[in-house]
Each structure stands twice: as structure tokens, then as C-alpha cells.
PDB file of C-alpha atoms in Angstrom:
ATOM      1  CA  MET A   1       0.000   0.000   0.000  1.00 51.00           C
ATOM      2  CA  GLU A   2       1.444   3.353  -1.022  1.00 54.00           C
ATOM      3  CA  LYS A   3       1.835   5.901   1.750  1.00 54.00           C
ATOM      4  CA  GLU A   4      -0.354   8.959   1.210  1.00 58.00           C
ATOM      5  CA  LYS A   5       1.714  12.086   0.553  1.00 57.00           C
ATOM      6  CA  LYS A   6       0.564  15.076   2.502  1.00 54.00           C
ATOM      7  CA  VAL A   7       0.717  18.598   1.198  1.00 53.00           C
ATOM      8  CA  TRP A   8       0.365  21.592   3.444  1.00 51.00           C
ATOM      9  CA  ASP A   9      -2.062  23.700   1.489  1.00 52.00           C
ATOM     10  CA  LYS A  10      -4.024  25.841   3.896  1.00 54.00           C
ATOM     11  CA  MET A  11      -6.806  26.736   1.510  1.00 48.00           C
ATOM     12  CA  HIS A  12      -6.462  23.979  -1.129  1.00 69.00           C
ATOM     13  CA  LEU A  13      -5.733  26.737  -3.612  1.00 78.00           C
ATOM     14  CA  TRP A  14      -2.194  25.790  -4.598  1.00 90.00           C
ATOM     15  CA  GLU A  15      -2.216  22.057  -5.269  1.00 89.00           C
ATOM     16  CA  THR A  16      -0.774  22.223  -8.810  1.00 91.00           C
ATOM     17  CA  GLU A  17       1.675  24.967  -7.841  1.00 93.00           C
ATOM     18  CA  LEU A  18       3.013  22.963  -4.902  1.00 93.00           C
ATOM     19  CA  GLU A  19       3.332  19.875  -7.093  1.00 93.00           C
ATOM     20  CA  ALA A  20       5.361  21.984  -9.539  1.00 94.00           C
ATOM     21  CA  LEU A  21       7.678  23.071  -6.694  1.00 96.00           C
ATOM     22  CA  LYS A  22       8.028  19.437  -5.603  1.00 95.00           C
ATOM     23  CA  ALA A  23       8.997  18.436  -9.148  1.00 95.00           C
ATOM     24  CA  ILE A  24      11.697  21.129  -9.191  1.00 96.00           C
ATOM     25  CA  LEU A  25      13.038  20.211  -5.740  1.00 97.00           C
ATOM     26  CA  ALA A  26      13.120  16.518  -6.696  1.00 96.00           C
ATOM     27  CA  LYS A  27      16.083  17.468  -8.925  1.00 97.00           C
ATOM     28  CA  THR A  28      18.185  18.278  -5.848  1.00 96.00           C
ATOM     29  CA  GLU A  29      19.908  15.939  -3.400  1.00 96.00           C
ATOM     30  CA  LEU A  30      17.409  16.883  -0.692  1.00 97.00           C
ATOM     31  CA  VAL A  31      15.123  14.265   0.819  1.00 96.00           C
ATOM     32  CA  GLU A  32      11.420  15.071   0.994  1.00 95.00           C
ATOM     33  CA  THR A  33       9.687  14.393   4.285  1.00 94.00           C
ATOM     34  CA  VAL A  34       6.705  15.827   6.133  1.00 91.00           C
ATOM     35  CA  LYS A  35       7.205  17.884   9.293  1.00 89.00           C
ATOM     36  CA  TRP A  36       4.536  19.950  10.994  1.00 83.00           C
ATOM     37  CA  GLY A  37       2.167  18.886   8.216  1.00 83.00           C
ATOM     38  CA  ALA A  38       4.282  20.487   5.495  1.00 87.00           C
ATOM     39  CA  PRO A  39       6.631  19.041   2.878  1.00 92.00           C
ATOM     40  CA  THR A  40      10.106  19.627   4.288  1.00 95.00           C
ATOM     41  CA  TYR A  41      13.362  18.941   2.478  1.00 97.00           C
ATOM     42  CA  THR A  42      16.306  17.703   4.493  1.00 96.00           C
ATOM     43  CA  LEU A  43      19.993  16.951   4.089  1.00 96.00           C
ATOM     44  CA  ASN A  44      21.412  14.356   6.489  1.00 95.00           C
ATOM     45  CA  GLY A  45      18.309  14.770   8.652  1.00 94.00           C
ATOM     46  CA  LYS A  46      18.666  18.565   8.926  1.00 95.00           C
ATOM     47  CA  ASN A  47      15.889  20.841   7.661  1.00 95.00           C
ATOM     48  CA  VAL A  48      17.001  22.872   4.631  1.00 97.00           C
ATOM     49  CA  LEU A  49      13.745  24.141   3.136  1.00 96.00           C
ATOM     50  CA  GLY A  50       9.996  23.619   3.136  1.00 95.00           C
ATOM     51  CA  ILE A  51       7.026  24.494   0.956  1.00 95.00           C
ATOM     52  CA  GLY A  52       3.408  25.398   1.649  1.00 92.00           C
ATOM     53  CA  GLY A  53       0.326  27.207   0.484  1.00 90.00           C
ATOM     54  CA  PHE A  54      -1.279  30.156   2.243  1.00 89.00           C
ATOM     55  CA  THR A  55      -4.303  32.277   1.461  1.00 89.00           C
ATOM     56  CA  ASN A  56      -2.641  34.748  -0.918  1.00 92.00           C
ATOM     57  CA  TYR A  57       0.538  32.952  -1.944  1.00 93.00           C
ATOM     58  CA  PHE A  58       2.485  29.712  -1.940  1.00 94.00           C
ATOM     59  CA  THR A  59       6.021  29.670  -0.688  1.00 95.00           C
ATOM     60  CA  ILE A  60       9.399  28.080  -0.219  1.00 96.00           C
ATOM     61  CA  TRP A  61      10.974  28.792   3.129  1.00 95.00           C
ATOM     62  CA  PHE A  62      14.672  28.401   3.734  1.00 97.00           C
ATOM     63  CA  TYR A  63      15.472  27.463   7.315  1.00 95.00           C
ATOM     64  CA  LYS A  64      18.856  29.190   7.140  1.00 95.00           C
ATOM     65  CA  GLY A  65      17.797  31.773   4.557  1.00 94.00           C
ATOM     66  CA  VAL A  66      19.554  34.583   6.378  1.00 94.00           C
ATOM     67  CA  PHE A  67      22.839  33.171   5.026  1.00 96.00           C
ATOM     68  CA  LEU A  68      21.709  33.118   1.368  1.00 96.00           C
ATOM     69  CA  LYS A  69      23.087  35.829  -0.914  1.00 96.00           C
ATOM     70  CA  ASP A  70      19.629  36.473  -2.461  1.00 95.00           C
ATOM     71  CA  PRO A  71      20.830  37.993  -5.773  1.00 95.00           C
ATOM     72  CA  ALA A  72      17.246  38.238  -7.104  1.00 95.00           C
ATOM     73  CA  ASN A  73      16.112  39.975  -3.889  1.00 96.00           C
ATOM     74  CA  VAL A  74      13.150  37.596  -3.437  1.00 96.00           C
ATOM     75  CA  LEU A  75      13.505  36.523   0.187  1.00 96.00           C
ATOM     76  CA  VAL A  76      11.472  38.059   2.992  1.00 95.00           C
ATOM     77  CA  ASN A  77      11.483  37.707   6.751  1.00 92.00           C
ATOM     78  CA  ALA A  78       7.923  36.629   7.536  1.00 83.00           C
ATOM     79  CA  GLN A  79       8.073  37.865  11.132  1.00 82.00           C
ATOM     80  CA  GLU A  80      10.485  40.782  11.346  1.00 79.00           C
ATOM     81  CA  GLY A  81      11.983  41.047  14.818  1.00 75.00           C
ATOM     82  CA  THR A  82      10.983  37.482  15.728  1.00 77.00           C
ATOM     83  CA  THR A  83      12.408  35.239  13.022  1.00 83.00           C
ATOM     84  CA  LYS A  84      16.190  35.202  13.041  1.00 86.00           C
ATOM     85  CA  SER A  85      17.237  32.726  10.356  1.00 91.00           C
ATOM     86  CA  LEU A  86      14.220  31.615   8.289  1.00 93.00           C
ATOM     87  CA  ARG A  87      13.410  33.421   5.033  1.00 96.00           C
ATOM     88  CA  GLN A  88      10.477  32.951   2.645  1.00 96.00           C
ATOM     89  CA  TRP A  89      10.207  33.191  -1.119  1.00 97.00           C
ATOM     90  CA  ARG A  90       6.587  33.896  -1.975  1.00 96.00           C
ATOM     91  CA  PHE A  91       4.871  33.155  -5.283  1.00 96.00           C
ATOM     92  CA  GLU A  92       1.455  34.315  -6.475  1.00 94.00           C
ATOM     93  CA  THR A  93       1.300  32.288  -9.705  1.00 92.00           C
ATOM     94  CA  LYS A  94       2.927  29.150 -11.078  1.00 91.00           C
ATOM     95  CA  ASP A  95       4.716  31.362 -13.632  1.00 91.00           C
ATOM     96  CA  ASP A  96       6.500  33.173 -10.760  1.00 93.00           C
ATOM     97  CA  ALA A  97       8.310  29.932  -9.882  1.00 94.00           C
ATOM     98  CA  ASN A  98      11.440  30.180 -12.040  1.00 95.00           C
ATOM     99  CA  GLU A  99      12.949  26.677 -12.003  1.00 96.00           C
ATOM    100  CA  LYS A 100      16.524  27.755 -12.709  1.00 97.00           C
ATOM    101  CA  LEU A 101      16.465  30.367  -9.947  1.00 97.00           C
ATOM    102  CA  ILE A 102      14.790  28.002  -7.457  1.00 97.00           C
ATOM    103  CA  LEU A 103      17.464  25.369  -8.127  1.00 97.00           C
ATOM    104  CA  GLN A 104      20.163  28.030  -7.679  1.00 97.00           C
ATOM    105  CA  TYR A 105      18.746  29.065  -4.281  1.00 97.00           C
ATOM    106  CA  ALA A 106      18.253  25.423  -3.235  1.00 97.00           C
ATOM    107  CA  ALA A 107      21.868  24.623  -4.163  1.00 97.00           C
ATOM    108  CA  GLU A 108      23.102  27.545  -2.077  1.00 97.00           C
ATOM    109  CA  ALA A 109      20.883  26.442   0.849  1.00 97.00           C
ATOM    110  CA  ILE A 110      22.429  22.973   0.599  1.00 97.00           C
ATOM    111  CA  GLU A 111      25.930  24.479   0.698  1.00 97.00           C
ATOM    112  CA  VAL A 112      24.973  26.563   3.751  1.00 96.00           C
ATOM    113  CA  GLU A 113      23.787  23.381   5.500  1.00 96.00           C
ATOM    114  CA  LYS A 114      26.944  21.471   4.519  1.00 96.00           C
ATOM    115  CA  ALA A 115      29.066  24.339   5.875  1.00 94.00           C
ATOM    116  CA  GLY A 116      27.268  24.044   9.209  1.00 92.00           C
ATOM    117  CA  MET A 117      26.295  27.705   9.288  1.00 91.00           C
ATOM    118  CA  ALA A 118      23.794  28.574  12.009  1.00 88.00           C
ATOM    119  CA  ILE A 119      22.663  31.381  14.228  1.00 85.00           C
ATOM    120  CA  LYS A 120      23.340  30.505  17.829  1.00 82.00           C
ATOM    121  CA  PRO A 121      20.279  30.972  20.053  1.00 75.00           C
ATOM    122  CA  GLN A 122      20.579  33.859  22.456  1.00 73.00           C
ATOM    123  CA  LYS A 123      20.207  33.051  26.103  1.00 71.00           C
ATOM    124  CA  LYS A 124      17.368  34.898  27.746  1.00 69.00           C
ATOM    125  CA  GLU A 125      18.100  36.471  31.076  1.00 73.00           C
ATOM    126  CA  PHE A 126      15.171  36.504  33.473  1.00 73.00           C
ATOM    127  CA  SER A 127      14.923  38.508  36.653  1.00 84.00           C
ATOM    128  CA  ILE A 128      12.867  37.277  39.549  1.00 90.00           C
ATOM    129  CA  PRO A 129       9.471  39.014  39.558  1.00 91.00           C
ATOM    130  CA  GLU A 130       8.870  40.977  42.736  1.00 93.00           C
ATOM    131  CA  VAL A 131       5.782  38.939  43.684  1.00 94.00           C
ATOM    132  CA  LEU A 132       7.753  35.687  43.421  1.00 93.00           C
ATOM    133  CA  GLN A 133      10.705  37.102  45.350  1.00 94.00           C
ATOM    134  CA  LYS A 134       8.391  38.094  48.209  1.00 94.00           C
ATOM    135  CA  GLU A 135       6.970  34.546  48.339  1.00 93.00           C
ATOM    136  CA  LEU A 136      10.467  33.015  48.268  1.00 93.00           C
ATOM    137  CA  ASP A 137      11.583  35.321  51.094  1.00 94.00           C
ATOM    138  CA  ALA A 138       8.488  34.449  53.142  1.00 94.00           C
ATOM    139  CA  SER A 139       8.731  30.667  52.736  1.00 94.00           C
ATOM    140  CA  ALA A 140      11.974  28.765  53.271  1.00 94.00           C
ATOM    141  CA  GLU A 141      10.259  25.610  51.985  1.00 95.00           C
ATOM    142  CA  LEU A 142       9.268  27.313  48.704  1.00 94.00           C
ATOM    143  CA  ALA A 143      12.730  28.892  48.348  1.00 94.00           C
ATOM    144  CA  ALA A 144      14.460  25.526  48.845  1.00 95.00           C
ATOM    145  CA  ALA A 145      12.133  23.794  46.375  1.00 95.00           C
ATOM    146  CA  PHE A 146      12.688  26.548  43.790  1.00 94.00           C
ATOM    147  CA  ALA A 147      16.476  26.443  44.269  1.00 94.00           C
ATOM    148  CA  ALA A 148      16.437  22.659  43.645  1.00 95.00           C
ATOM    149  CA  PHE A 149      15.319  23.169  40.023  1.00 94.00           C
ATOM    150  CA  LYS A 150      17.819  23.375  37.198  1.00 93.00           C
ATOM    151  CA  PRO A 151      18.226  26.931  35.815  1.00 90.00           C
ATOM    152  CA  TYR A 152      16.142  26.276  32.696  1.00 89.00           C
ATOM    153  CA  LYS A 153      13.187  25.138  34.810  1.00 92.00           C
ATOM    154  CA  GLN A 154      13.604  28.133  37.117  1.00 92.00           C
ATOM    155  CA  ASN A 155      13.556  30.360  34.029  1.00 91.00           C
ATOM    156  CA  GLU A 156      10.298  28.772  32.848  1.00 92.00           C
ATOM    157  CA  PHE A 157       8.654  29.804  36.132  1.00 94.00           C
ATOM    158  CA  LEU A 158      10.241  33.263  36.048  1.00 93.00           C
ATOM    159  CA  GLU A 159       9.060  33.899  32.505  1.00 91.00           C
ATOM    160  CA  TYR A 160       5.561  32.556  33.168  1.00 94.00           C
ATOM    161  CA  VAL A 161       5.000  34.741  36.219  1.00 94.00           C
ATOM    162  CA  GLY A 162       7.018  37.754  35.049  1.00 92.00           C
ATOM    163  CA  SER A 163       5.594  38.002  31.524  1.00 90.00           C
ATOM    164  CA  ALA A 164       2.153  38.978  32.857  1.00 91.00           C
ATOM    165  CA  LYS A 165       1.632  42.731  32.555  1.00 91.00           C
ATOM    166  CA  ARG A 166      -0.864  43.150  35.372  1.00 94.00           C
ATOM    167  CA  LEU A 167       0.063  42.513  38.994  1.00 93.00           C
ATOM    168  CA  GLU A 168      -3.193  40.595  39.500  1.00 95.00           C
ATOM    169  CA  THR A 169      -2.252  38.206  36.688  1.00 96.00           C
ATOM    170  CA  GLN A 170       1.255  37.728  38.120  1.00 94.00           C
ATOM    171  CA  ILE A 171      -0.250  36.868  41.509  1.00 94.00           C
ATOM    172  CA  SER A 172      -2.746  34.485  39.894  1.00 96.00           C
ATOM    173  CA  ARG A 173       0.019  32.735  37.963  1.00 95.00           C
ATOM    174  CA  LEU A 174       2.172  32.517  41.066  1.00 95.00           C
ATOM    175  CA  GLU A 175      -0.659  30.827  42.966  1.00 95.00           C
ATOM    176  CA  LYS A 176      -0.976  28.285  40.110  1.00 95.00           C
ATOM    177  CA  VAL A 177       2.732  27.399  40.100  1.00 95.00           C
ATOM    178  CA  LYS A 178       3.425  27.295  43.842  1.00 95.00           C
ATOM    179  CA  PRO A 179       2.071  23.728  44.179  1.00 95.00           C
ATOM    180  CA  LEU A 180       4.203  22.631  41.215  1.00 94.00           C
ATOM    181  CA  ILE A 181       7.320  24.156  42.762  1.00 95.00           C
ATOM    182  CA  LEU A 182       6.634  22.524  46.128  1.00 94.00           C
ATOM    183  CA  GLU A 183       6.068  19.132  44.431  1.00 94.00           C
ATOM    184  CA  GLY A 184       9.317  19.471  42.470  1.00 93.00           C
ATOM    185  CA  ARG A 185       7.498  19.457  39.112  1.00 93.00           C
ATOM    186  CA  GLY A 186       8.606  21.820  36.382  1.00 91.00           C
ATOM    187  CA  LEU A 187       6.133  24.105  34.641  1.00 90.00           C
ATOM    188  CA  ASN A 188       6.353  22.199  31.358  1.00 86.00           C
ATOM    189  CA  ASP A 189       7.170  18.707  32.643  1.00 85.00           C
ATOM    190  CA  LYS A 190       3.866  17.307  31.432  1.00 80.00           C
ATOM    191  CA  TYR A 191       4.955  18.092  27.850  1.00 78.00           C
ATOM    192  CA  ARG A 192       8.358  16.435  28.100  1.00 70.00           C
TER     193      ARG A 192
END
């Protein structure tokens, strides 16, 4: 029985266009797989590029697109200020998808992956929210339980409580996490 190939096409508007992109990308050394419901092309198990259809366009996204030279000036940062490395190439019609240029960009993306180029994630520094600090100062048991967590788990609590804008929300969140802290359970342990 042949495995059904999935295509991420949000509105079912781009089926033939995405098949055309797949036919072009099949000429590269990349391996097609499906990740997050979208066709993703990998090299040695590492994500190089993906394709998908959206409401107003279909696209190729390059996971390390920030390193591409982009001589045709076609790449965009889909979430300026948030996305560090990923870049998109958007198409509105099948005619926009120039095979020669797509293969050129794909080849460069492959070389970037082979070179091991990557943006190193920045470590976030979290300060202890005042409401949490007061609770830690008031309860030696809570302070000891909090100190027993590894730094990344402490940071999850700090971010969860501290990211609330209103004091009432910070207090509410703190009340939700105190039992977790006392039980020695991390905020996101249930997802691990």
C-alpha cells in the first residue's frame, strides 16, 4: 500500500503549484519528508527548506535563509523582529516559480547546510518578579524547592510569572505554580 503524501495547502488553492515546486526540488539531493504537516526537504536529517500554500501565496521557506546571498532579492522575513534565520520566497502564480532560480537558491541552501552555518540561540536572562521574590523570602520551603530546580526550569517559572503585565495576573500565575514548585514538578514537565 502506497503511503499517502501530505501537502500543506491551507486553503487547497495551490495544489498544482506545490506539485510543480516538488517536481523542481526533486532534482536536488534533498530528501522530501513531512514535518509539521508540510513538505520539508532535508539533508542528512537537517531541515534545509519547506514548501506550503497560504491564502494569498504559496512559498518556499529556507530554514537558514539569512545566510543566502539572495541575488534576485526575493527573500522576505515573515516575522520581522521574531524570526532570526528563516526566510520565505513567496509566489502568487505558477509562472512566478522560475525553475533555474529556485534550483540556484536550493543549491546555495544545501551548501549553507553542509558548511554548518547557524545562528546561535541567544540566552534569555530573566529577573525574579517581585511577587515571586516576596513569596520566596516568606517561605523557606518554597525557596528551597525553587532552588532545587535546574536553571532552565527556574527560568520557565520566572518567565511565566514575570511576563504577565498586570500585577493581579502575576499573583494568579504565582498561585498556580506554587504547588508545582513545592512538588518538584517543572512548569512544562507534562509536555516532556
